[in-house]
XYZ file of C-alpha atoms in Angstrom:
772
model
C 0.063 0.123 0.055
C 1.331 3.414 -0.863
C 1.281 5.910 1.879
C 1.413 9.791 1.685
C 3.695 11.727 3.965
C 1.894 14.542 6.016
C 3.084 16.969 8.643
C 2.997 16.608 12.116
C 0.851 19.806 12.560
C -1.692 18.333 10.432
C -1.687 15.110 12.512
C -2.284 17.187 15.463
C -5.096 19.057 13.812
C -6.668 16.103 12.958
C -6.586 14.788 16.365
C -8.248 17.990 17.661
C -10.804 17.442 15.209
C -11.940 14.084 16.647
C -12.496 15.641 20.056
C -16.032 16.642 18.681
C -17.230 12.924 18.972
C -16.693 12.791 22.677
C -13.539 10.506 22.412
C -10.041 10.893 21.529
C -9.352 8.399 18.685
C -5.862 7.163 17.932
C -4.542 8.686 14.758
C -1.823 6.669 12.733
C 1.665 8.452 12.707
C 1.391 8.418 8.748
C -1.964 8.485 6.899
C -2.650 7.527 3.108
C -6.155 9.389 2.942
C -9.278 9.225 5.115
C -12.967 9.401 4.629
C -15.450 10.657 7.403
C -18.932 9.264 7.276
C -21.724 11.254 8.903
C -25.435 10.831 8.864
C -26.988 13.544 6.680
C -29.871 14.680 8.787
C -28.396 14.772 12.183
C -24.801 15.144 10.931
C -23.526 12.485 13.575
C -20.505 10.470 12.967
C -21.228 7.113 11.959
C -19.121 3.898 12.999
C -19.163 0.485 11.633
C -19.746 1.798 8.068
C -18.488 -0.759 5.565
C -15.971 1.039 2.989
C -15.137 -0.522 -0.255
C -12.371 1.048 -2.276
C -12.313 1.352 -6.118
C -9.551 2.208 -8.510
C -10.332 4.667 -11.344
C -11.550 1.830 -13.538
C -13.919 0.853 -10.983
C -12.122 -2.364 -9.947
C -12.216 -3.337 -6.197
C -8.916 -2.673 -4.462
C -9.589 -2.984 -0.891
C -11.953 -2.568 2.112
C -12.019 -0.908 5.495
C -14.366 -0.258 8.417
C -14.940 3.232 10.009
C -14.347 3.524 13.736
C -16.382 5.156 16.410
C -15.460 8.458 15.178
C -16.671 7.677 11.679
C -13.200 7.686 10.116
C -11.518 5.030 7.882
C -8.209 5.031 6.261
C -8.176 4.365 2.604
C -5.554 3.453 0.008
C -3.984 6.331 -1.875
C -4.762 4.636 -5.228
C -8.579 4.643 -4.414
C -10.706 6.797 -6.731
C -14.142 5.835 -5.455
C -15.467 4.372 -2.285
C -18.568 2.635 -1.370
C -20.191 3.327 2.180
C -22.658 0.902 3.445
C -24.667 0.982 6.538
C -27.682 -0.954 7.550
C -29.625 2.198 8.454
C -28.532 4.392 5.552
C -28.579 4.306 1.698
C -25.460 2.958 0.314
C -23.270 5.698 -1.379
C -20.843 5.190 -4.289
C -18.814 8.212 -4.035
C -15.966 9.908 -6.190
C -13.194 11.155 -4.189
C -11.711 14.665 -4.334
C -7.977 15.417 -4.134
C -8.356 16.453 -0.475
C -6.507 14.622 2.352
C -9.783 13.980 4.142
C -13.249 13.409 2.144
C -16.666 13.691 3.972
C -19.466 11.359 2.856
C -22.981 11.987 4.146
C -25.337 9.049 4.101
C -29.124 9.493 3.956
C -31.715 7.532 5.859
C -33.280 4.584 3.979
C -36.687 6.394 3.918
C -35.009 9.050 1.311
C -34.121 8.524 -2.398
C -31.186 6.758 -3.164
C -29.040 9.700 -3.874
C -25.740 11.082 -2.329
C -23.652 14.114 -1.777
C -20.092 14.541 -2.581
C -17.377 16.788 -1.383
C -17.290 18.902 1.588
C -17.931 22.266 -0.308
C -21.392 20.909 -1.640
C -21.503 23.005 -4.652
C -24.020 20.967 -6.832
C -23.004 22.408 -10.173
C -23.879 18.994 -11.499
C -24.982 15.281 -10.027
C -23.047 12.363 -10.886
C -24.700 8.885 -11.179
C -23.303 5.671 -11.782
C -25.944 3.367 -13.143
C -25.706 -0.164 -11.795
C -24.954 -2.670 -14.353
C -27.722 -4.868 -13.066
C -30.259 -2.127 -13.673
C -29.040 -1.437 -17.307
C -30.124 -5.038 -18.202
C -33.716 -4.008 -17.898
C -33.359 -1.646 -21.120
C -32.813 -2.352 -24.708
C -29.889 0.332 -25.027
C -28.117 2.612 -22.784
C -29.890 5.482 -23.903
C -32.989 4.167 -22.289
C -31.228 3.177 -19.265
C -30.794 6.870 -18.552
C -34.275 6.341 -16.988
C -32.531 5.461 -13.942
C -31.514 9.168 -13.332
C -34.014 11.001 -11.034
C -36.225 13.342 -12.864
C -35.090 11.935 -16.333
C -37.534 10.256 -18.471
C -36.756 8.751 -21.922
C -39.594 7.364 -23.738
C -39.719 3.690 -24.753
C -39.124 3.312 -28.497
C -38.557 7.096 -29.069
C -35.771 9.507 -29.357
C -37.540 12.012 -26.844
C -35.826 12.839 -23.600
C -37.121 15.040 -20.836
C -34.888 16.279 -17.876
C -36.720 18.149 -14.950
C -39.856 18.398 -17.175
C -37.826 20.144 -20.103
C -36.930 18.592 -23.480
C -34.379 21.483 -24.033
C -31.377 19.289 -23.013
C -27.862 19.045 -24.620
C -26.535 15.549 -24.781
C -22.773 15.053 -24.592
C -20.364 12.242 -24.726
C -17.191 12.854 -22.850
C -18.057 16.601 -22.965
C -18.487 16.432 -26.695
C -21.778 17.227 -28.294
C -23.455 13.892 -29.494
C -26.642 12.495 -30.731
C -29.399 10.076 -29.546
C -28.273 7.488 -32.126
C -24.763 7.580 -30.519
C -26.007 7.010 -27.050
C -28.436 4.282 -28.350
C -25.226 2.545 -29.757
C -22.906 2.692 -26.793
C -21.782 -0.449 -25.138
C -23.120 -0.423 -21.461
C -19.738 -1.822 -20.288
C -18.060 1.064 -21.726
C -19.931 3.748 -19.503
C -18.214 5.085 -16.276
C -20.731 7.686 -15.094
C -23.379 9.990 -16.093
C -23.132 13.835 -15.322
C -26.591 15.671 -14.993
C -26.562 19.465 -15.220
C -29.782 21.038 -14.127
C -28.480 24.291 -15.338
C -26.464 23.896 -18.631
C -22.823 25.043 -18.369
C -22.439 28.641 -19.986
C -20.906 27.233 -23.217
C -24.317 25.455 -23.867
C -26.574 28.163 -22.397
C -25.247 30.298 -25.124
C -26.759 28.027 -27.386
C -30.073 28.173 -25.849
C -30.016 24.878 -23.816
C -31.354 24.790 -20.362
C -29.616 21.663 -19.090
C -27.196 19.045 -20.159
C -26.657 15.353 -19.743
C -22.863 14.216 -20.363
C -22.152 10.457 -20.506
C -18.590 9.681 -19.432
C -16.944 6.584 -20.775
C -14.118 4.457 -19.348
C -10.474 5.211 -20.265
C -7.818 2.943 -22.002
C -10.532 0.651 -23.492
C -9.686 -1.876 -26.011
C -11.862 -3.422 -28.697
C -15.224 -2.335 -30.127
C -18.810 -2.835 -30.696
C -21.439 -2.698 -33.345
C -24.933 -1.957 -32.896
C -28.189 -1.722 -34.956
C -31.366 0.192 -33.737
C -34.723 -0.156 -36.120
C -38.022 1.274 -35.377
C -39.885 0.790 -38.569
C -43.294 0.432 -40.090
C -43.531 -0.945 -43.476
C -46.966 0.172 -44.572
C -47.044 3.254 -44.548
C -43.226 3.567 -44.522
C -42.585 5.207 -41.191
C -39.342 4.830 -39.139
C -36.204 5.719 -37.189
C -33.152 3.610 -37.910
C -29.430 3.796 -37.098
C -26.370 1.572 -37.470
C -23.207 2.236 -35.483
C -19.643 0.988 -35.343
C -17.030 1.921 -32.714
C -13.623 0.892 -31.984
C -11.544 1.628 -29.056
C -7.649 1.393 -28.894
C -5.731 2.635 -25.882
C -6.320 6.310 -25.809
C -8.177 6.536 -29.129
C -11.762 5.949 -30.144
C -13.229 5.497 -33.708
C -16.827 5.851 -34.625
C -19.110 5.562 -37.604
C -22.900 6.301 -37.323
C -25.498 6.174 -40.109
C -29.178 7.209 -39.322
C -32.269 7.527 -41.429
C -35.674 8.811 -40.741
C -38.409 8.288 -43.141
C -42.058 8.889 -43.670
C -43.975 8.084 -46.790
C -47.697 8.725 -46.764
C -50.326 7.608 -49.253
C -53.645 9.310 -47.845
C -52.575 12.569 -46.460
C -55.413 14.980 -46.664
C -54.757 18.933 -46.337
C -57.812 21.078 -46.144
C -57.749 24.824 -46.103
C -60.197 27.682 -45.309
C -59.532 31.390 -46.125
C -61.809 34.321 -45.395
C -60.488 37.955 -45.837
C -61.538 41.143 -47.366
C -59.462 43.088 -49.890
C -60.499 46.502 -51.752
C -63.981 46.100 -50.618
C -64.292 42.644 -51.976
C -65.018 39.730 -49.561
C -62.827 36.794 -50.552
C -63.806 33.210 -49.543
C -62.123 29.915 -50.363
C -62.658 26.568 -49.030
C -59.991 23.667 -50.357
C -61.365 20.150 -49.218
C -58.227 17.724 -49.099
C -58.200 14.443 -51.036
C -55.875 11.433 -50.586
C -52.581 12.627 -51.563
C -49.016 10.952 -51.565
C -45.813 12.492 -49.875
C -42.609 11.514 -48.554
C -39.881 12.675 -46.273
C -36.322 11.004 -45.965
C -33.551 12.082 -43.852
C -30.307 10.454 -44.035
C -27.011 11.331 -42.306
C -23.571 9.864 -41.765
C -21.029 10.770 -39.074
C -17.310 9.811 -38.640
C -15.626 10.559 -35.518
C -12.268 10.230 -33.833
C -11.366 11.057 -30.241
C -8.067 10.936 -28.332
C -8.276 11.035 -24.702
C -5.684 10.867 -21.863
C -7.604 10.733 -18.609
C -6.880 13.706 -16.443
C -4.907 15.342 -19.100
C -6.636 16.197 -22.397
C -9.148 15.151 -24.943
C -9.302 15.964 -28.629
C -12.249 14.992 -30.784
C -12.978 15.644 -34.636
C -16.174 14.800 -36.065
C -17.437 14.707 -39.803
C -21.008 15.080 -40.410
C -22.845 14.835 -43.888
C -26.755 14.555 -44.488
C -29.136 14.592 -47.277
C -33.002 15.306 -46.449
C -35.551 15.279 -49.123
C -39.306 16.189 -48.906
C -41.756 16.046 -51.757
C -45.622 16.175 -51.647
C -48.430 16.494 -54.051
C -51.526 17.704 -52.272
C -54.788 17.376 -54.319
C -57.897 19.339 -53.274
C -61.415 20.350 -54.201
C -61.946 24.025 -54.215
C -65.034 26.232 -53.879
C -64.963 30.020 -53.633
C -67.095 33.116 -53.570
C -67.122 33.164 -57.182
C -67.432 29.701 -58.145
C -69.317 27.307 -55.469
C -69.198 24.307 -57.595
C -66.038 22.366 -56.596
C -63.158 22.119 -58.977
C -59.701 20.302 -58.539
C -56.593 21.953 -57.423
C -53.034 20.685 -57.108
C -50.478 21.968 -54.620
C -46.729 20.681 -55.123
C -43.808 20.991 -52.701
C -40.096 19.805 -53.001
C -37.058 20.485 -50.909
C -33.761 19.035 -50.935
C -31.151 19.989 -48.267
C -27.456 18.900 -48.525
C -25.340 19.603 -45.295
C -21.883 19.054 -44.341
C -19.876 19.911 -41.196
C -16.599 19.518 -39.350
C -16.255 19.995 -35.603
C -12.898 20.151 -33.945
C -12.945 20.023 -29.986
C -10.045 20.107 -27.733
C -10.186 19.907 -23.870
C -7.224 20.345 -21.487
C -7.100 19.795 -17.767
C -4.682 22.320 -16.192
C -2.374 21.001 -13.559
C -2.189 17.751 -11.606
C -5.882 16.663 -10.929
C -7.268 20.121 -12.476
C -5.750 22.262 -9.660
C -5.572 25.101 -12.257
C -8.936 24.587 -13.735
C -9.901 23.364 -17.312
C -9.763 24.801 -20.699
C -11.846 24.013 -23.862
C -11.863 24.980 -27.518
C -14.367 24.176 -30.139
C -14.373 25.258 -33.837
C -17.104 24.103 -36.271
C -17.798 24.844 -39.836
C -21.057 24.093 -41.471
C -22.430 24.272 -45.092
C -26.040 23.771 -46.129
C -27.011 23.701 -49.801
C -31.009 23.966 -50.144
C -33.397 23.841 -52.949
C -36.987 24.648 -52.818
C -39.742 24.639 -55.364
C -43.547 24.898 -54.888
C -46.384 25.231 -57.270
C -50.137 25.700 -57.055
C -52.769 25.025 -59.797
C -56.408 25.274 -60.102
C -58.625 23.746 -62.820
C -61.720 25.644 -62.740
C -62.912 25.297 -66.299
C -60.657 22.508 -67.735
C -59.054 19.256 -66.601
C -55.991 19.951 -68.800
C -55.013 23.636 -68.884
C -55.116 25.363 -65.377
C -56.833 28.579 -64.831
C -54.328 29.287 -62.093
C -50.645 28.290 -62.393
C -48.186 29.845 -59.966
C -44.785 28.687 -59.130
C -41.892 29.586 -56.689
C -38.329 28.405 -56.656
C -35.080 29.445 -54.999
C -31.815 28.166 -53.903
C -29.777 28.945 -50.752
C -26.381 28.188 -49.827
C -25.329 28.788 -46.020
C -21.930 28.905 -44.609
C -21.278 29.334 -40.919
C -17.963 29.386 -38.863
C -18.390 28.887 -35.034
C -15.653 29.104 -32.543
C -15.697 28.968 -28.789
C -13.125 29.268 -25.984
C -14.082 28.156 -22.511
C -12.230 28.013 -19.240
C -13.495 26.898 -15.713
C -11.484 27.489 -12.521
C -10.995 24.549 -9.920
C -13.449 24.657 -7.043
C -12.544 26.808 -4.167
C -14.248 27.437 -0.810
C -15.875 30.533 -2.291
C -17.192 28.925 -5.314
C -15.910 28.529 -8.988
C -15.731 30.809 -12.010
C -16.460 30.005 -15.796
C -15.516 32.290 -18.606
C -16.373 31.692 -22.442
C -15.829 33.608 -25.423
C -18.166 32.654 -28.553
C -18.403 33.936 -31.987
C -20.494 32.852 -34.943
C -20.072 34.251 -38.423
C -22.675 33.313 -41.160
C -22.787 33.994 -44.940
C -26.023 33.093 -46.702
C -26.795 33.548 -50.391
C -30.392 33.187 -51.462
C -30.848 32.922 -55.376
C -33.980 32.832 -57.336
C -34.977 33.628 -61.029
C -35.399 37.420 -60.556
C -33.242 38.462 -57.451
C -30.410 37.309 -55.506
C -29.998 38.216 -51.756
C -26.838 37.764 -49.545
C -26.861 38.017 -45.707
C -23.751 38.391 -43.648
C -24.332 38.132 -39.905
C -21.808 37.980 -36.957
C -22.444 37.143 -33.297
C -20.084 37.693 -30.796
C -20.434 37.024 -26.940
C -18.217 37.058 -23.927
C -19.442 36.169 -20.600
C -18.259 35.093 -17.144
C -20.347 32.855 -14.542
C -19.787 32.638 -10.771
C -21.115 29.786 -9.087
C -20.959 29.442 -5.337
C -22.927 28.249 -2.273
C -23.121 29.102 1.430
C -25.193 26.788 3.826
C -28.263 25.596 1.908
C -28.102 28.089 -0.818
C -26.490 28.041 -4.319
C -25.864 31.347 -6.011
C -25.293 31.932 -9.753
C -24.233 35.097 -11.464
C -23.594 35.498 -14.884
C -22.400 38.821 -16.906
C -21.594 39.206 -20.389
C -21.918 41.317 -23.545
C -23.088 40.406 -26.927
C -22.634 42.048 -30.139
C -24.836 41.516 -33.260
C -24.146 42.382 -36.893
C -26.491 41.882 -39.786
C -26.007 43.031 -43.381
C -28.667 42.183 -45.976
C -27.978 43.228 -49.584
C -31.568 44.207 -50.446
C -32.332 46.076 -47.142
C -31.692 49.645 -46.178
C -28.427 49.766 -44.109
C -27.153 47.474 -41.510
C -27.874 46.523 -37.818
C -24.963 46.566 -35.375
C -25.366 46.773 -31.670
C -24.010 45.849 -28.405
C -25.974 44.716 -25.558
C -25.809 43.157 -22.025
C -26.194 39.300 -21.526
C -26.936 39.107 -17.616
C -28.196 36.003 -15.761
C -28.761 35.783 -12.008
C -30.381 32.879 -9.989
C -30.474 31.572 -6.438
C -31.130 27.821 -5.579
C -32.329 26.850 -2.255
C -32.129 23.334 -0.609
C -34.289 23.097 2.327
C -33.889 19.244 2.398
C -31.713 16.899 0.491
C -34.717 15.766 -1.626
C -36.123 19.439 -2.469
C -34.663 22.272 -4.437
C -36.289 25.618 -5.082
C -35.037 28.058 -7.450
C -35.477 31.642 -8.939
C -33.828 33.173 -11.895
C -33.597 35.997 -14.167
C -32.049 36.173 -17.723
C -31.753 38.643 -20.585
C -31.215 37.399 -24.286
C -31.608 38.280 -27.806
C -32.016 36.930 -31.314
C -31.391 37.509 -35.028
C -33.566 37.119 -38.162
C -32.612 34.152 -40.365
C -32.017 34.313 -44.127
C -35.297 32.497 -44.526
C -36.999 35.030 -42.648
C -35.611 38.013 -44.690
C -36.272 36.292 -48.220
C -38.845 38.206 -50.273
C -39.848 35.393 -52.799
C -43.684 35.703 -53.355
C -45.602 32.476 -52.550
C -49.286 32.930 -53.826
C -51.706 31.411 -51.385
C -54.905 32.792 -53.019
C -56.251 35.248 -55.495
C -55.505 38.342 -53.356
C -53.238 36.800 -50.564
C -49.260 36.184 -50.861
C -46.594 35.205 -48.287
C -43.007 36.265 -48.187
C -40.609 37.465 -45.630
C -39.360 40.816 -44.633
C -35.773 41.883 -45.485
C -35.960 44.926 -42.896
C -36.285 42.657 -39.833
C -34.006 43.611 -37.063
C -32.575 41.698 -33.730
C -34.827 41.571 -30.812
C -34.371 41.100 -26.918
C -36.034 38.971 -24.516
C -36.423 39.337 -20.552
C -37.242 36.261 -18.658
C -38.105 35.563 -15.047
C -38.644 32.095 -13.797
C -39.083 30.292 -10.520
C -39.586 26.407 -9.845
C -38.751 23.584 -7.731
C -37.593 19.976 -7.959
C -38.519 17.112 -5.643
C -37.201 13.472 -5.509
C -38.137 10.733 -3.366
C -38.238 6.977 -3.403
C -41.676 6.928 -4.818
C -42.377 10.450 -6.299
C -40.242 12.631 -8.564
C -41.578 15.966 -9.676
C -40.545 19.447 -11.072
C -42.454 22.728 -11.458
C -41.331 25.905 -13.326
C -43.249 29.104 -13.944
C -41.830 31.632 -16.239
C -42.781 35.298 -17.449
C -41.128 36.690 -20.648
C -41.272 39.958 -22.287
C -39.873 39.991 -25.807
C -40.290 43.494 -27.509
C -39.436 43.345 -31.191
C -40.169 39.455 -31.324
C -40.448 38.291 -35.061
C -43.924 37.032 -35.615
C -46.310 36.512 -38.622
C -48.346 39.580 -39.605
C -50.833 40.415 -42.119
C -50.905 43.685 -43.901
C -52.607 45.242 -46.893
C -50.653 46.393 -50.061
C -51.987 48.049 -52.972
C -52.109 44.703 -54.995
C -52.896 41.951 -52.414
C -53.260 41.222 -48.766
C -49.659 40.113 -47.424
C -48.722 37.562 -44.829
C -45.258 38.385 -43.805
C -43.168 38.807 -40.652
C -42.574 41.845 -38.480
C -41.026 42.876 -35.300
C -43.888 43.368 -32.758
C -44.349 46.237 -30.553
C -44.764 44.010 -27.544
C -44.938 40.257 -26.786
C -45.631 38.730 -23.317
C -45.752 35.140 -22.391
C -46.658 33.486 -18.967
C -46.153 29.708 -18.947
C -46.158 27.028 -16.217
C -44.890 23.379 -16.727
C -45.346 20.597 -14.349
C -43.894 17.090 -14.543
C -45.051 14.325 -12.117
C -43.183 10.813 -12.027
C -44.895 8.232 -9.750
C -42.842 5.029 -8.843
C -45.577 2.576 -7.151
C -42.922 0.028 -6.541
C -40.458 2.494 -5.154
C -38.051 1.938 -8.110
C -37.722 2.717 -11.799
C -39.270 -0.775 -12.705
C -42.497 0.994 -13.189
C -42.836 4.531 -13.994
C -46.029 6.656 -14.347
C -45.362 10.165 -15.933
C -47.534 13.221 -16.341
C -46.576 16.243 -17.974
C -48.575 19.273 -18.211
C -47.894 22.817 -19.920
C -50.161 25.801 -19.402
C -49.507 29.242 -20.998
C -51.077 32.717 -21.636
C -49.693 35.444 -23.985
C -50.626 38.555 -25.560
C -48.962 40.456 -28.442
C -49.080 43.832 -30.035
C -48.446 44.951 -33.461
C -48.805 48.402 -35.096
C -52.263 47.420 -36.453
C -54.006 45.197 -33.840
C -53.586 43.143 -30.465
C -54.244 39.615 -29.609
C -54.302 37.071 -26.937
C -53.403 33.256 -27.070
C -53.434 30.252 -24.715
C -51.642 27.168 -24.528
C -52.544 23.822 -23.006
C -50.924 20.382 -23.293
C -51.111 17.083 -21.394
C -49.072 14.101 -21.888
C -49.215 10.973 -19.774
C -46.858 7.830 -20.074
C -46.326 4.703 -18.422
C -43.510 2.063 -18.838
C -42.882 -1.290 -16.961
C -39.198 -2.495 -17.322
C -38.825 -6.125 -16.256
C -35.799 -8.273 -16.787
C -36.868 -9.614 -20.152
C -39.786 -7.553 -21.122
C -40.790 -4.029 -21.391
C -44.293 -2.535 -21.831
C -45.225 0.968 -22.492
C -48.193 3.293 -23.199
C -48.432 6.807 -23.873
C -51.025 9.645 -24.680
C -51.073 12.956 -26.054
C -54.162 15.237 -25.245
C -55.397 17.539 -28.226
C -54.523 20.655 -26.465
C -53.357 23.556 -28.174
C -50.576 26.250 -28.050
C -50.312 29.813 -29.591
C -47.240 31.145 -31.332
C -47.607 34.676 -32.601
C -50.653 35.095 -34.365
C -51.116 31.419 -35.053
C -52.950 28.878 -32.841
C -51.723 25.361 -33.235
C -54.193 22.682 -31.882
C -52.125 19.699 -30.871
C -52.490 16.268 -32.434
C -54.310 13.677 -30.446
C -52.109 10.521 -30.380
C -51.825 7.400 -28.322
C -49.667 4.054 -28.425
C -48.977 0.784 -26.882
C -45.774 -1.078 -27.212
C -43.859 -4.221 -25.859
C -40.351 -5.465 -26.429
C -38.694 -8.774 -25.339
C -35.039 -9.259 -24.796
C -33.901 -12.993 -25.332
C -30.483 -11.776 -24.652
C -29.254 -8.742 -23.161
C -27.800 -7.534 -26.392
C -30.906 -8.194 -28.550
C -34.324 -6.654 -28.211
C -37.420 -7.440 -30.351
C -40.421 -5.505 -30.082
C -43.752 -3.919 -31.556
C -45.381 -0.724 -31.184
C -49.067 0.129 -32.429
C -49.815 3.728 -33.029
C -53.260 4.879 -32.253
C -55.017 1.480 -32.128
C -58.643 1.387 -32.958
C -58.248 5.073 -34.171
C -59.168 6.618 -37.471
C -56.225 8.869 -38.277
C -54.201 11.764 -36.755
C -55.162 15.324 -37.234
C -53.034 18.462 -37.130
C -54.083 21.995 -37.692
C -53.388 25.797 -37.401
C -55.561 28.837 -37.585
C -54.971 32.722 -36.912
C -56.125 34.423 -33.824
C -59.593 36.056 -33.844
C -58.447 39.569 -34.329
C -56.453 38.796 -37.483
C -57.713 40.460 -40.572
C -57.160 37.187 -42.591
C -58.899 34.064 -40.962
C -56.890 31.206 -41.980
C -57.443 27.468 -40.977
C -55.107 24.658 -42.263
C -56.025 21.167 -41.304
C -54.012 17.954 -42.239
C -55.656 14.552 -41.538
C -53.560 11.464 -41.968
C -55.266 7.777 -41.932
C -52.031 6.402 -42.366
C -50.763 6.801 -38.703
C -53.792 5.025 -37.277
C -53.285 1.208 -36.335
C -49.729 1.536 -37.885
C -47.622 -1.282 -36.417
C -43.995 -0.465 -36.064
C -41.435 -3.255 -35.510
C -38.386 -2.481 -33.225
C -35.127 -4.383 -33.231
C -32.006 -3.455 -31.325
C -28.754 -5.318 -31.391
C -25.567 -4.488 -29.663
C -22.509 -6.814 -29.974
C -18.876 -6.197 -28.526
C -15.595 -7.576 -30.319
C -11.889 -7.675 -29.024
C -12.995 -6.267 -25.662
C -10.282 -6.358 -22.790
C -11.667 -4.764 -19.647
C -13.561 -5.332 -16.444
C -17.151 -4.596 -15.857
C -18.329 -2.320 -13.295
C -18.581 -4.233 -9.955
C -20.955 -2.128 -7.820
C -24.665 -3.115 -7.951
C -26.401 -0.353 -6.323
C -28.487 2.913 -7.331
C -26.779 5.989 -6.376
C -26.199 9.678 -7.312
C -23.732 12.291 -6.160
C -23.294 16.233 -6.031
C -20.134 16.546 -7.752
C -18.048 19.549 -7.697
C -16.019 19.608 -11.202
C -17.131 20.125 -14.767
C -16.918 17.487 -17.507
C -14.372 15.296 -15.331
C -12.938 12.413 -17.447
């Protein structure tokens, strides 16, 4: 056993500290490292606690027992310990570099979750998902359900953390995809870091939280994975195939994914009612069975080189092709001709994309005592083609009486760079700094006019994260510069503005967190919103963008809470935002037609609440019942008129995860939400599914979408105060009673490593960021 030398003064100080337990415990002349185990509620020192020591690779290397003062000497090589006592929840703890670590155990009546490090600054929680628990899930991605307040829907790529789906997914600190996490070998995973508040570098991108999966170091061998969720009639699926290979410090990856939707009976009906130049225009278009398809294909090639505790370099190449084509047939009647006649609405889009992402991370000093530095540079290119046409055959089946068409192409280039530094943890807290810049060049080309847009966004900010007692404080201050230059607009937009965020979190108990936060942000118009290609919707109604759109700002105040217990997990958030200048759809009258366009509003206010409740009737994740409810109210003001809107959504979900079987059911209530002047009633959907795992690496299943249903229905309509009343409804019988077959397979080859040995559910409040 290796031993570390300490000063005699340190030993005397440690001896004096032991007097608090009522006895003077003997202290060895030379110590390696110590842990002190305490009860979380009464803070009493716990004796007779079994301590199991683990190396960095999670291999067991020794055992110890705490004395009557709650202290146990452990080996210098230990990086984790498991503390177990009959009256407390077992804790699996990642150790710090301090000479003495304190572990606080919770009574068995509370959630199986632990606190790490004396400082207690919970910038993120660290979870080690037990290997036995992972066996109940087809993929590691679904095994994330074991993390408190995190829900992954069975046979879906949807993930919600603390009630929000706005979550950034990471693998070893690098941006990743659902497909990559689905393909991970469960034996390769070391731990999962969950960030309730996204680190600043992802907060800049608009994410509220982050999930970072950390894999083991020095792996050898690889694995291949296939995940198929496919219906064959209609063709509807999400599929991926992945290959990974690890060699010492390097990791190679190749991931192909495909999303497809081919409909045969899609029906789109439209209703228009407006007045122009004293004439009342009315048109009703009844949808007929029409074909359409949407295919998305992507390929990702990646390489990582990682020396644990020192550096990580990652480069990823991504290429994708997305195509959408539809041919909507309709029967039209109008104020001028009430007898129905045929119309044909065609749409074709083709998007080819390519990107390369270089990411570098460096731990400064031994164990990160000088902090951590990160750099990320991304280049993206998108080439898009758009064609749409509308024909009406009012008097002939051969020659159209209305024949209009739109076509354009866009080339979009972006270069995004970011530098990020985080300090080590001090007694007073920790500081993170980031500098981010995004330059975008877009060229929009049509037959008559060509538009170019150059935009540049720069941001620099610093964030302080500290705690005192049961309070955690977050303060962020930054500046942002936005520049926009559009060739067909008058002048450029250039402005500096602050980017502050302040928040406080309060932990009245170990299972409850309350929070209050304020933030200020801004947004830029996109090239698509600035384009002014006419798209004829009706005889006197045209849609196009607005080249004179300007950047806008948004103030947001939010409050909420998160609760965890053995049987119940829940989150509640309420936010109020004010966004003067928000870009929104708007109707105006021109000399030639009614124009549906985009403007910067005079005012826009939104009040929203989100409740997520997870019930675990068995006291574990074997059976979960999830209820999510979103309520909202908003009002907007344009130069011409005002409007109000409301939002309501409800989504219950349940899943039973057994050793060999998984059963799930979900439902989405047909609520509605309002975005600008458009109201979007939600689609009512329901499904049931089951999967069977003959072996842990293979899962076979089936899912029925809307059994005993007639079809799915989506719609959108304008608010009552709009001068143009527009109602669009899409009905698809193809989605009802659709059977999707699921297949997951993950096989390892050439592996030379040890499995995780701990078999308990646990979590920690860790003190570092994105540690390897």
